XYZ file of C-alpha atoms in Angstrom:
732
model
C 5.990 -16.457 15.139
C 1.192 -16.753 14.821
C 1.403 -18.723 12.791
C 3.816 -21.371 14.092
C 1.924 -21.382 17.267
C -1.683 -21.836 15.849
C 0.205 -25.133 14.525
C 2.462 -26.190 17.221
C 0.076 -27.740 19.925
C -3.017 -28.949 17.362
C -2.677 -32.681 18.547
C -2.419 -32.744 22.439
C 0.595 -35.015 22.713
C -0.950 -36.782 25.870
C -3.957 -39.178 26.942
C -6.474 -38.710 30.544
C -4.269 -41.634 31.815
C -1.497 -39.097 32.070
C -0.692 -38.618 35.881
C -1.440 -35.177 36.964
C -0.992 -32.300 39.974
C -4.800 -31.866 41.000
C -5.445 -28.723 42.536
C -6.002 -28.602 45.835
C -6.843 -24.890 46.437
C -8.665 -22.460 44.620
C -5.044 -20.581 43.507
C -6.147 -19.074 40.081
C -4.484 -20.285 36.967
C -2.982 -16.856 35.113
C -2.046 -17.104 31.448
C -0.059 -14.092 30.467
C 0.465 -13.004 26.680
C 1.493 -9.206 27.071
C -1.353 -6.665 27.587
C -3.346 -9.465 28.537
C -4.086 -12.908 31.414
C -6.650 -15.243 31.406
C -7.458 -15.734 34.743
C -8.979 -19.621 34.956
C -10.430 -20.892 38.340
C -9.173 -24.594 38.078
C -12.098 -25.669 40.374
C -14.516 -25.483 37.950
C -12.829 -23.603 35.113
C -14.887 -20.535 35.117
C -12.331 -17.939 33.472
C -11.695 -14.099 32.212
C -9.577 -11.898 30.691
C -7.952 -8.994 32.395
C -5.562 -6.560 31.294
C -2.410 -6.127 32.244
C -3.608 -3.559 34.901
C -5.984 -6.250 36.857
C -8.997 -4.855 34.968
C -11.204 -6.971 33.698
C -12.054 -6.918 29.482
C -14.294 -9.907 29.599
C -16.328 -10.926 33.192
C -17.009 -14.553 33.826
C -20.127 -15.136 36.301
C -21.501 -18.636 37.874
C -22.663 -19.693 34.475
C -19.789 -19.055 32.653
C -16.476 -21.309 31.941
C -15.978 -24.745 29.517
C -19.557 -26.462 29.461
C -19.378 -30.607 28.645
C -22.688 -31.453 27.769
C -23.666 -29.064 29.005
C -22.389 -29.676 32.632
C -19.928 -27.611 34.619
C -16.404 -28.659 35.663
C -16.120 -29.412 38.566
C -12.274 -30.956 38.795
C -8.787 -29.636 36.884
C -5.691 -31.412 36.512
C -2.429 -29.501 35.411
C -0.768 -31.252 32.241
C 1.805 -28.720 31.466
C 2.520 -25.487 32.231
C 4.209 -22.356 30.863
C 3.494 -18.394 30.228
C 1.654 -18.673 27.605
C 0.404 -22.335 27.162
C -1.457 -24.685 29.572
C -3.174 -27.935 29.041
C -5.179 -29.990 31.670
C -7.817 -32.766 31.873
C -10.931 -32.077 33.703
C -13.555 -33.797 34.503
C -17.253 -32.143 34.938
C -19.823 -33.247 37.069
C -20.847 -36.782 35.145
C -17.512 -38.076 35.243
C -17.029 -37.426 31.870
C -13.675 -36.297 30.956
C -11.870 -34.085 28.524
C -7.840 -33.113 27.900
C -7.689 -28.795 27.189
C -5.241 -27.058 25.993
C -5.304 -22.872 25.722
C -2.434 -21.327 23.737
C -2.214 -17.010 24.387
C 0.237 -15.516 22.186
C -0.333 -12.942 19.821
C -3.396 -11.576 20.554
C -4.693 -14.524 20.065
C -6.189 -17.362 22.387
C -6.617 -20.600 21.335
C -8.512 -22.806 23.235
C -8.894 -27.356 21.949
C -11.176 -29.252 24.115
C -10.823 -33.029 22.770
C -13.775 -34.671 24.625
C -12.940 -38.334 25.396
C -16.534 -40.048 24.047
C -17.112 -41.987 20.563
C -20.305 -40.147 20.393
C -20.772 -36.321 19.438
C -20.902 -34.355 22.391
C -21.251 -30.641 23.544
C -18.673 -28.227 24.055
C -19.694 -24.705 25.388
C -17.105 -21.931 26.463
C -18.945 -19.620 27.765
C -18.190 -15.947 29.177
C -19.982 -13.302 30.962
C -21.877 -10.474 29.241
C -20.563 -7.247 27.569
C -23.017 -4.372 26.226
C -22.231 -4.911 22.455
C -22.067 -7.423 19.775
C -22.240 -7.608 16.614
C -21.034 -10.585 13.858
C -22.581 -13.970 13.460
C -23.423 -13.032 9.009
C -27.111 -13.755 8.331
C -28.138 -15.166 11.793
C -28.313 -12.083 13.529
C -29.480 -9.837 10.498
C -33.338 -10.347 10.771
C -33.661 -8.476 14.160
C -34.543 -4.871 15.956
C -31.016 -4.152 16.188
C -27.539 -4.481 14.749
C -26.140 -4.682 18.317
C -26.793 -8.043 19.146
C -26.910 -7.314 22.388
C -30.109 -5.754 22.441
C -32.511 -8.471 20.535
C -34.984 -9.945 21.994
C -33.107 -13.753 20.733
C -30.362 -14.557 22.713
C -29.883 -18.138 21.302
C -28.421 -18.282 17.401
C -28.011 -21.412 15.661
C -25.492 -21.065 12.520
C -26.386 -22.226 9.614
C -27.202 -22.529 6.367
C -31.627 -21.651 5.431
C -31.569 -21.670 1.744
C -33.542 -18.465 2.022
C -32.701 -15.961 4.028
C -29.817 -17.349 5.886
C -27.140 -18.272 3.411
C -23.845 -16.634 4.322
C -22.929 -18.028 7.854
C -20.146 -17.181 10.424
C -19.684 -18.033 14.045
C -17.761 -14.732 14.332
C -18.769 -11.982 16.595
C -16.886 -9.292 18.095
C -17.134 -6.973 20.933
C -15.630 -3.908 20.097
C -15.820 -1.797 23.192
C -14.315 -4.808 25.215
C -11.571 -5.053 22.575
C -12.974 -8.851 22.142
C -13.889 -11.072 19.780
C -14.390 -14.924 18.835
C -14.557 -17.448 16.116
C -14.632 -21.597 16.188
C -14.939 -23.638 12.357
C -14.897 -27.280 13.207
C -18.033 -28.408 11.565
C -20.583 -30.040 13.723
C -23.733 -28.139 14.580
C -22.770 -24.432 15.936
C -24.967 -22.161 17.825
C -23.403 -18.957 19.840
C -25.300 -17.177 22.307
C -25.632 -13.381 22.846
C -27.530 -11.465 25.231
C -26.214 -8.713 28.692
C -25.645 -11.666 30.705
C -23.959 -14.277 28.233
C -21.105 -14.830 25.166
C -21.329 -18.565 24.514
C -19.423 -21.004 21.779
C -21.157 -24.008 22.019
C -20.579 -26.987 19.108
C -21.901 -30.372 18.797
C -19.345 -32.944 17.771
C -17.122 -36.011 18.608
C -13.200 -35.508 19.700
C -11.511 -32.130 18.954
C -12.846 -28.709 18.640
C -11.232 -25.569 19.154
C -12.482 -22.090 20.145
C -10.113 -18.776 19.272
C -10.708 -15.926 20.813
C -8.836 -12.621 19.800
C -8.021 -9.367 22.168
C -6.555 -5.615 20.944
C -7.801 -2.778 19.257
C -10.353 -3.497 15.634
C -7.123 -3.736 13.842
C -5.683 -5.617 15.367
C -8.374 -7.877 16.001
C -9.016 -8.657 12.659
C -5.868 -8.970 11.079
C -5.279 -11.488 13.447
C -8.524 -13.252 12.996
C -7.490 -13.212 8.622
C -4.289 -15.257 9.992
C -5.947 -17.421 11.893
C -9.557 -18.539 8.965
C -6.790 -18.180 6.282
C -5.455 -21.360 8.632
C -8.224 -22.842 8.447
C -8.890 -23.036 4.970
C -10.814 -20.117 4.646
C -9.579 -17.570 1.838
C -10.690 -14.227 0.943
C -11.462 -12.985 -2.262
C -9.239 -10.788 -4.085
C -11.624 -7.324 -5.300
C -12.512 -6.815 -8.705
C -13.329 -3.593 -9.610
C -16.010 -3.490 -12.429
C -18.335 -5.103 -9.589
C -17.553 -1.515 -7.669
C -19.497 -0.081 -10.942
C -22.924 0.171 -11.475
C -24.415 -3.497 -12.594
C -27.736 -4.377 -14.314
C -30.040 -7.629 -13.276
C -32.329 -8.610 -15.373
C -35.169 -10.564 -12.453
C -36.512 -7.008 -11.434
C -37.150 -5.744 -14.838
C -37.422 -9.593 -16.932
C -38.026 -12.186 -14.160
C -38.109 -15.401 -16.714
C -38.486 -13.132 -20.121
C -35.484 -12.328 -20.400
C -34.206 -13.159 -23.533
C -31.430 -11.425 -26.196
C -33.886 -8.734 -26.981
C -35.298 -7.490 -23.858
C -31.963 -7.118 -22.001
C -30.211 -5.601 -25.006
C -33.474 -3.335 -24.931
C -33.713 -1.735 -21.846
C -30.206 -1.814 -21.552
C -29.715 -0.129 -24.446
C -32.120 2.639 -22.364
C -30.405 2.980 -20.039
C -26.971 3.829 -22.240
C -29.071 5.980 -23.916
C -29.836 8.198 -19.884
C -26.037 8.040 -19.395
C -25.927 5.268 -16.690
C -22.750 4.051 -16.252
C -23.256 0.509 -16.229
C -20.671 -1.608 -15.991
C -21.954 -5.676 -15.166
C -24.851 -6.875 -16.956
C -26.914 -10.147 -14.839
C -29.063 -11.794 -17.194
C -29.992 -14.076 -14.144
C -31.323 -17.567 -15.620
C -33.087 -16.601 -18.447
C -30.201 -18.652 -20.892
C -31.837 -21.807 -19.484
C -33.041 -24.131 -22.273
C -36.768 -24.938 -22.614
C -37.642 -27.893 -19.838
C -35.099 -25.667 -17.337
C -32.031 -27.609 -16.559
C -30.275 -25.667 -13.901
C -26.765 -26.020 -15.286
C -26.667 -26.537 -18.560
C -22.712 -25.645 -19.135
C -22.263 -23.535 -22.264
C -25.571 -24.756 -23.549
C -28.204 -21.930 -24.850
C -31.653 -21.693 -25.822
C -34.022 -20.477 -27.937
C -33.530 -17.237 -25.569
C -29.729 -16.897 -26.521
C -29.518 -18.266 -29.288
C -26.866 -15.750 -30.120
C -24.626 -15.372 -27.269
C -21.573 -14.807 -29.444
C -22.860 -11.949 -30.716
C -24.965 -10.620 -28.054
C -21.627 -10.790 -25.971
C -19.098 -8.600 -28.277
C -22.068 -5.626 -28.078
C -22.228 -5.657 -24.339
C -18.373 -5.512 -23.981
C -17.795 -3.798 -27.059
C -20.336 -0.750 -25.028
C -17.631 -1.801 -22.206
C -20.518 -4.136 -20.027
C -19.483 -7.443 -18.470
C -21.839 -10.149 -19.050
C -22.626 -12.314 -16.015
C -25.182 -15.332 -15.820
C -27.052 -17.077 -12.666
C -24.869 -20.023 -11.635
C -25.438 -23.279 -8.643
C -23.220 -25.590 -7.552
C -26.707 -28.316 -8.047
C -27.289 -30.212 -10.849
C -30.813 -32.061 -11.188
C -29.211 -35.786 -11.822
C -29.102 -37.294 -15.303
C -31.516 -38.078 -17.984
C -35.604 -36.351 -16.660
C -37.830 -34.797 -17.362
C -38.042 -33.960 -13.045
C -41.644 -33.126 -12.531
C -42.227 -31.293 -9.338
C -44.465 -32.326 -6.477
C -46.311 -28.619 -5.952
C -47.980 -26.245 -8.745
C -45.681 -23.457 -7.140
C -43.575 -21.581 -9.513
C -41.150 -18.320 -8.934
C -42.281 -15.570 -10.260
C -43.268 -15.834 -13.711
C -41.582 -19.437 -14.428
C -43.658 -21.612 -16.613
C -41.106 -24.683 -17.281
C -43.702 -27.639 -16.082
C -40.283 -30.067 -15.728
C -36.689 -30.394 -15.476
C -34.446 -32.257 -16.463
C -30.709 -33.180 -16.163
C -27.260 -34.144 -18.445
C -24.656 -36.036 -18.705
C -22.400 -33.792 -17.171
C -23.890 -34.533 -14.208
C -23.051 -38.124 -15.220
C -19.157 -37.202 -15.472
C -19.223 -35.216 -12.113
C -20.472 -38.529 -10.613
C -18.086 -40.998 -12.081
C -15.430 -38.175 -10.788
C -16.407 -38.642 -7.578
C -17.093 -35.391 -6.966
C -20.453 -34.669 -5.607
C -21.513 -34.507 -2.073
C -22.328 -37.693 0.200
C -24.824 -38.612 2.888
C -23.700 -40.029 6.151
C -24.710 -43.675 3.953
C -21.921 -42.991 1.938
C -24.653 -42.352 -0.581
C -25.076 -39.394 -3.481
C -26.651 -36.707 -1.490
C -30.270 -35.585 -3.384
C -31.734 -33.012 -1.973
C -35.004 -30.287 -2.772
C -34.939 -26.989 -2.684
C -37.926 -25.199 -1.760
C -37.748 -22.761 -3.758
C -35.819 -24.006 -7.105
C -35.507 -26.124 -8.576
C -38.396 -28.009 -6.778
C -36.908 -31.269 -8.084
C -34.143 -33.939 -5.940
C -30.864 -31.938 -7.331
C -27.462 -33.477 -6.445
C -24.735 -30.920 -5.602
C -20.845 -30.609 -6.231
C -18.826 -31.120 -3.142
C -15.925 -28.304 -3.048
C -14.315 -30.334 -0.517
C -13.275 -33.694 -3.383
C -10.435 -33.694 -5.090
C -10.371 -31.153 -8.259
C -14.211 -30.533 -7.446
C -13.772 -26.900 -7.661
C -11.253 -26.950 -11.272
C -14.215 -29.509 -12.990
C -16.771 -26.561 -11.921
C -14.377 -24.025 -13.214
C -13.827 -25.627 -16.218
C -17.908 -26.067 -16.939
C -18.287 -23.106 -16.542
C -15.805 -21.453 -18.689
C -17.754 -23.083 -21.410
C -19.968 -20.424 -21.326
C -17.316 -17.932 -22.046
C -18.755 -15.473 -19.843
C -17.486 -13.183 -17.725
C -18.731 -13.376 -13.976
C -21.471 -15.616 -12.846
C -23.931 -14.777 -9.943
C -24.000 -17.347 -7.634
C -27.247 -18.480 -5.933
C -27.727 -21.535 -4.428
C -31.101 -22.078 -2.499
C -30.838 -25.227 -0.113
C -31.552 -25.928 3.079
C -27.880 -27.060 3.881
C -27.518 -26.519 7.367
C -23.935 -26.947 7.969
C -23.686 -28.392 4.928
C -21.615 -25.552 3.083
C -18.513 -26.737 1.849
C -20.196 -26.494 -2.258
C -19.744 -22.651 -2.249
C -16.412 -21.751 -1.148
C -13.926 -23.512 -3.085
C -16.183 -23.873 -6.369
C -16.957 -19.711 -6.499
C -13.529 -18.940 -5.520
C -11.993 -20.700 -8.218
C -14.233 -19.408 -10.334
C -13.037 -15.538 -9.245
C -8.974 -16.731 -8.811
C -9.619 -17.463 -12.653
C -10.692 -13.992 -14.047
C -13.679 -14.089 -13.454
C -16.020 -11.474 -11.803
C -18.534 -13.301 -8.759
C -21.063 -12.276 -7.169
C -22.034 -14.302 -4.423
C -24.960 -15.256 -2.047
C -24.027 -18.563 0.122
C -20.719 -19.078 1.774
C -18.891 -20.037 4.982
C -16.628 -17.313 7.087
C -15.076 -15.818 3.825
C -17.444 -14.087 0.719
C -16.444 -16.580 -1.947
C -17.063 -13.680 -4.893
C -16.086 -9.716 -5.336
C -19.635 -8.731 -3.560
C -21.521 -10.707 -0.934
C -25.046 -10.362 -1.367
C -28.465 -10.139 0.433
C -31.762 -11.026 -0.912
C -35.302 -10.567 -1.689
C -35.006 -7.091 -0.102
C -37.054 -4.322 -0.916
C -37.780 -0.260 0.070
C -39.534 -1.875 2.783
C -36.967 -3.582 4.820
C -35.267 0.194 4.578
C -35.481 0.110 8.392
C -33.872 -2.386 9.317
C -32.911 -5.930 7.064
C -30.964 -4.167 4.474
C -28.174 -1.763 6.515
C -28.434 -4.916 9.611
C -27.807 -7.241 7.777
C -25.402 -5.406 5.838
C -23.205 -4.342 8.544
C -22.844 -7.315 10.192
C -21.437 -8.551 7.312
C -19.138 -6.004 7.370
C -18.834 -6.402 11.413
C -17.739 -10.573 10.229
C -14.632 -9.131 7.634
C -16.784 -8.382 4.850
C -18.094 -5.343 3.429
C -18.345 -5.249 0.354
C -22.175 -5.756 0.230
C -24.417 -5.715 -1.949
C -28.752 -6.438 -2.271
C -30.886 -6.668 -4.529
C -31.149 -3.836 -7.817
C -32.318 0.194 -6.503
C -36.060 0.170 -6.333
C -36.494 -3.356 -6.531
C -40.106 -4.866 -7.624
C -41.770 -1.590 -7.155
C -39.662 1.007 -9.011
C -42.802 1.692 -10.977
C -44.880 2.457 -8.015
C -45.542 6.209 -7.929
C -46.386 5.894 -4.295
C -43.152 4.807 -3.427
C -41.010 6.660 -5.774
C -39.182 8.629 -2.687
C -39.161 5.640 -1.272
C -37.052 4.086 -4.090
C -34.306 7.160 -4.096
C -33.468 6.996 -0.135
C -33.411 3.016 -1.276
C -31.010 3.963 -3.617
C -29.068 6.624 -1.651
C -28.719 3.786 0.610
C -27.355 1.421 -1.923
C -25.184 4.337 -3.469
C -22.456 4.216 -0.151
C -22.373 0.582 0.008
C -19.959 -1.228 -3.054
C -22.534 -2.657 -4.919
C -25.516 -0.761 -6.622
C -27.614 -2.013 -9.668
C -30.354 -0.511 -11.581
C -33.008 -3.244 -12.804
C -36.080 -1.547 -14.875
C -35.921 1.872 -15.483
C -37.800 4.561 -13.508
C -39.696 5.954 -16.955
C -43.137 6.550 -15.318
C -41.655 9.144 -12.571
C -41.749 12.799 -12.829
C -38.610 14.103 -14.612
C -37.599 15.890 -11.392
C -37.544 12.779 -9.107
C -35.532 11.047 -12.259
C -33.054 13.537 -11.745
C -32.457 12.310 -7.818
C -32.410 8.967 -8.383
C -29.384 9.548 -10.899
C -27.410 11.978 -9.042
C -27.252 9.187 -6.406
C -26.206 6.710 -8.738
C -23.714 9.137 -10.575
C -22.345 10.066 -6.538
C -21.773 5.840 -6.818
C -19.792 6.521 -10.022
C -17.595 9.281 -7.991
C -16.363 7.065 -5.428
C -16.658 4.086 -6.698
C -12.612 4.731 -7.566
C -12.075 5.493 -3.933
C -13.710 2.768 -2.683
C -11.726 0.032 -4.844
C -9.157 1.231 -3.355
C -10.362 0.627 0.531
C -11.653 -2.309 -0.808
C -8.261 -3.670 -1.425
C -7.030 -2.178 1.571
C -9.410 -5.008 3.439
C -8.533 -7.172 1.776
C -5.384 -7.359 3.033
C -5.702 -5.976 6.574
C -8.563 -8.343 6.610
C -10.777 -4.899 8.437
C -14.267 -3.817 6.922
C -12.884 -0.999 5.244
C -15.506 -0.372 2.930
C -18.201 -0.646 5.525
C -16.582 0.569 8.552
C -19.475 0.661 11.617
C -19.265 3.677 13.691
C -18.959 0.852 16.683
C -16.132 -0.365 15.217
C -14.493 2.520 13.676
C -14.968 4.255 16.999
C -14.843 1.476 19.343
C -14.043 4.141 22.490
C -16.703 6.291 21.905
C -19.497 4.479 23.816
C -21.832 7.458 22.073
C -22.068 5.462 19.215
C -23.935 2.734 20.191
C -26.183 4.431 21.493
C -27.292 5.327 17.748
C -30.470 5.653 16.733
C -29.997 5.756 12.737
C -27.591 3.616 10.320
C -24.321 5.382 9.975
C -20.701 3.979 8.602
C -17.339 4.995 7.414
C -16.180 4.352 4.043
C -12.712 4.043 3.932
C -10.967 6.818 6.919
C -12.559 9.829 5.564
C -16.782 9.794 4.180
C -18.996 9.356 6.733
C -22.596 7.976 5.982
C -25.666 8.817 7.382
C -28.068 7.877 4.686
C -32.083 8.950 5.653
C -33.717 4.966 6.092
C -35.683 5.253 9.307
C -38.825 7.726 9.177
C -37.393 9.641 5.586
C -40.841 11.224 5.238
C -39.602 13.716 6.973
C -36.160 14.952 5.515
C -34.384 14.785 9.162
C -32.458 12.364 11.200
C -30.174 12.910 13.861
C -26.924 12.643 13.120
C -23.891 12.288 15.354
C -20.457 12.933 14.159
C -17.673 11.243 16.204
C -14.238 12.803 17.101
C -12.418 15.054 14.528
C -13.742 18.199 12.577
C -16.229 17.350 10.009
C -17.946 19.074 6.882
C -21.249 18.461 4.710
C -20.166 17.219 1.582
C -23.003 19.336 0.120
C -22.696 22.525 1.324
C -19.168 22.549 2.682
C -20.390 23.367 6.829
C -18.046 23.010 9.243
C -18.795 21.114 12.511
C -16.628 19.363 15.392
C -17.435 16.187 16.479
C -18.580 14.641 19.495
C -22.246 15.558 18.943
C -25.265 15.500 17.682
C -27.070 17.277 14.507
C -30.182 17.114 16.124
C -32.991 16.943 13.247
C -30.407 17.151 10.786
C -32.397 18.334 7.419
C -31.804 15.258 4.640
C -34.139 16.099 1.839
C -34.242 13.617 -0.769
C -32.166 15.250 -3.314
C -29.152 15.673 -1.054
C -26.117 13.492 -0.815
C -26.078 12.126 2.928
C -22.714 12.459 3.795
C -19.950 14.023 5.478
C -15.810 14.286 5.038
C -13.577 14.045 8.269
C -11.233 11.097 9.770
C -8.125 11.502 6.921
C -9.522 13.974 5.106
C -8.623 12.836 2.042
C -11.434 11.637 -1.030
C -10.118 11.117 -4.093
C -12.895 11.054 -6.722
C -13.857 10.445 -10.338
C -16.026 13.024 -12.932
C -16.048 10.744 -16.117
C -13.794 7.996 -17.546
C -11.783 10.415 -19.978
C -10.671 13.030 -17.118
C -7.885 12.472 -14.550
C -9.543 11.037 -11.133
C -9.372 14.573 -8.774
C -8.112 14.255 -5.026
C -10.120 16.389 -3.133
C -8.655 17.386 0.368
C -10.277 19.333 3.501
C -8.679 20.898 6.058
C -9.305 18.722 8.734
C -6.606 18.501 11.371
C -3.193 20.449 11.934
C -1.783 17.253 12.400
C 0.424 15.077 9.922
C -1.734 12.982 7.230
C -0.541 10.276 4.833
C -2.906 8.900 2.753
C -2.912 6.140 -0.074
C -4.212 5.801 -2.988
C -4.796 1.826 -5.036
C -5.698 2.365 -8.797
C -7.807 -0.629 -10.162
C -6.606 -2.608 -12.122
C -3.148 -2.204 -10.851
C -2.413 1.236 -12.867
C -0.843 2.084 -9.790
C -0.531 3.786 -6.620
C -0.911 7.494 -5.052
C 0.845 8.657 -1.569
C -0.310 11.876 -0.671
C 0.347 14.207 2.536
C -0.374 17.087 4.134
C -0.216 18.696 7.699
C -2.927 21.344 7.736
C -3.522 24.583 6.653
C -4.019 28.102 8.137
C -4.206 30.315 4.767
C -5.145 29.272 1.552
C -2.739 32.236 0.295
C 0.444 30.428 1.527
C -0.822 27.169 0.344
C 0.844 24.886 -1.875
C 0.330 21.063 -3.911
C 3.698 19.536 -4.919
C 3.866 16.729 -6.864
C 7.149 15.263 -5.715
C 7.324 12.738 -7.947
C 8.161 15.191 -10.577
C 9.538 18.196 -7.810
C 6.911 21.104 -9.523
C 4.281 22.856 -8.348
C 0.645 22.040 -9.407
C -2.946 23.898 -10.040
C -5.473 23.455 -7.423
C -9.310 23.953 -7.466
C -10.281 26.056 -3.877
C -13.804 25.425 -2.501
C -14.794 28.307 -0.444
C -17.182 26.689 1.650
C -15.624 24.215 2.823
C -11.849 24.748 2.491
C -11.158 22.546 -0.030
C -9.089 21.755 -2.583
C -8.529 19.323 -5.572
C -6.282 18.725 -7.517
C -5.125 16.165 -10.639
C -3.970 12.649 -9.681
C -1.809 10.931 -11.696
C -0.641 7.572 -11.571
C 2.492 6.380 -9.313
C 2.957 10.147 -9.029
C 3.427 11.498 -5.117
C 2.376 14.832 -3.477
C 1.893 16.806 -0.535
C 0.140 19.710 0.598
C 1.639 22.674 2.838
C 1.924 25.898 3.387
């Protein structure tokens, strides 16, 4: 029903010359959708949203409404009207006209504006300000606060700059108001968010479509998923391999990456029981001369790639290589105009190959406004002119995947570095094609969706602990993509003895997210610090199956399950927006509380939302809706509380069954679903809480028999082994 209505009025069936009924009074116009109403002032086309009780959900003010080329509407003519759909012809104070169609059904309000002019024009929808806002991908990540409203900056141009801002989204959520918005059309996109207004602005000719979502967060994310998929932005189903511990060559070796150096350091990690399951060797396989996309060709650094891959796969490690969607023009060599080089790169020239010519003949390269093949030079790498794969061209994504497959590796780390403004179609489809064909994909670039399992931010070290990393992570999650990853633990700093504690705090932060990797081995550290570092790694290993199960639920629902900011998980609790620290939910049971700010103190103010919570390490019980002031989180403490549904699945060994750990958080009925990695099965666990451990029983419902469990006296929790496709019941 919702999908049918998304398309039903996409093409407007009326023209400016249609006869309308001019509004001669100021009676407000209502468009009703179950629990909400859209209220429009016909004279100015200012609008607001109210609930069914008449309370304002999203306000208007004198500067809000529809603006055409920056000018407000002064005249409105109604063309068509029903309870949930209305269409108008509007005019601004310059006499410029537009057709506006509004459909408001199923919690989705869609505004389609057809601006009657041949050249590009500015179309803007503005509403009043709201207290809490998140989203906007990378462009809102380099600020002081996760709450965009609190930042000094209020105007955000949604673009890809080839550097730190490469994942773009116009999606914004205002959780306290049960409200969100997004727009997809190509063109210059700008979003304004401050305490006084929320505006979406698009510069283009003719039609522009804007969406608003109303309801609780789970409803809004579900509707957002439907809408973006209708616009062609499809998500990639997560793969468990990338929820395991990884290793990257760049931090450890830079351009000194080769078959020998990689194997030596991986063997060291293996000997010290680091459960590495995926490996990124970056771009060290390139031929001398610097071609950026050799497609299946190996240089001297990986002269026996087949044997090397066999060694890694034998040790249960998937091999991933760096890949970009830019191609060096055929021929060469090409000489950079600058002496600037990336880290310890020594290549002096770059060249292309015959596959660039093939792509040109297939007409799958991006063209400019004059229909010429676009050449663009990255400021970072490669620093010579390059072509770009046009992901929207017929056959382009399939061709690119076929070329990737020639390497016969297990996946890619995408890292294209091009300042493209709004030209972002080179990422989503080619990367998704590679992922859909079975490869592990780590994505850096993308638009509205993550084209891989992990969505990566870059150039983040321990100096970014207190701001960039957690804010970037949570803005991604607020946009609906919480399976985040940054650089490896202790990146560029692992051998700095003075920063060991900061590196460990960094590792704890990464361990509480979907993606965690290591680079250089910390063999220069004191032994006790190495043990604490390994403890963070082991905790991620323990909860990786649980986190992956939550990721699959999020893939189906659109809700950011693996990293849910508390402002979204507990949107009705105004206290969560006042937090000075970074906290989030991992699934429905784990509260992550990493100590990042002022970590030298070993203390932080922890906020516990409603419900019952248990300190993961001590087992101590706390009642929610309170702040634990100066709570001790020493370096070796797992920064986690258990609450919510109170059920966590943990792994102790690759050779042992998984265990369900259940905490007595509630006397009300709880139902928890766990999905195994690699489609190996499902568990349903139910319980009604318990008062006395002496009368507690755990039953395997599938086998219809009681099973043994372990009891933890400190927390009152129990744990028991689970098997795929068996269901369990806990009862007194």
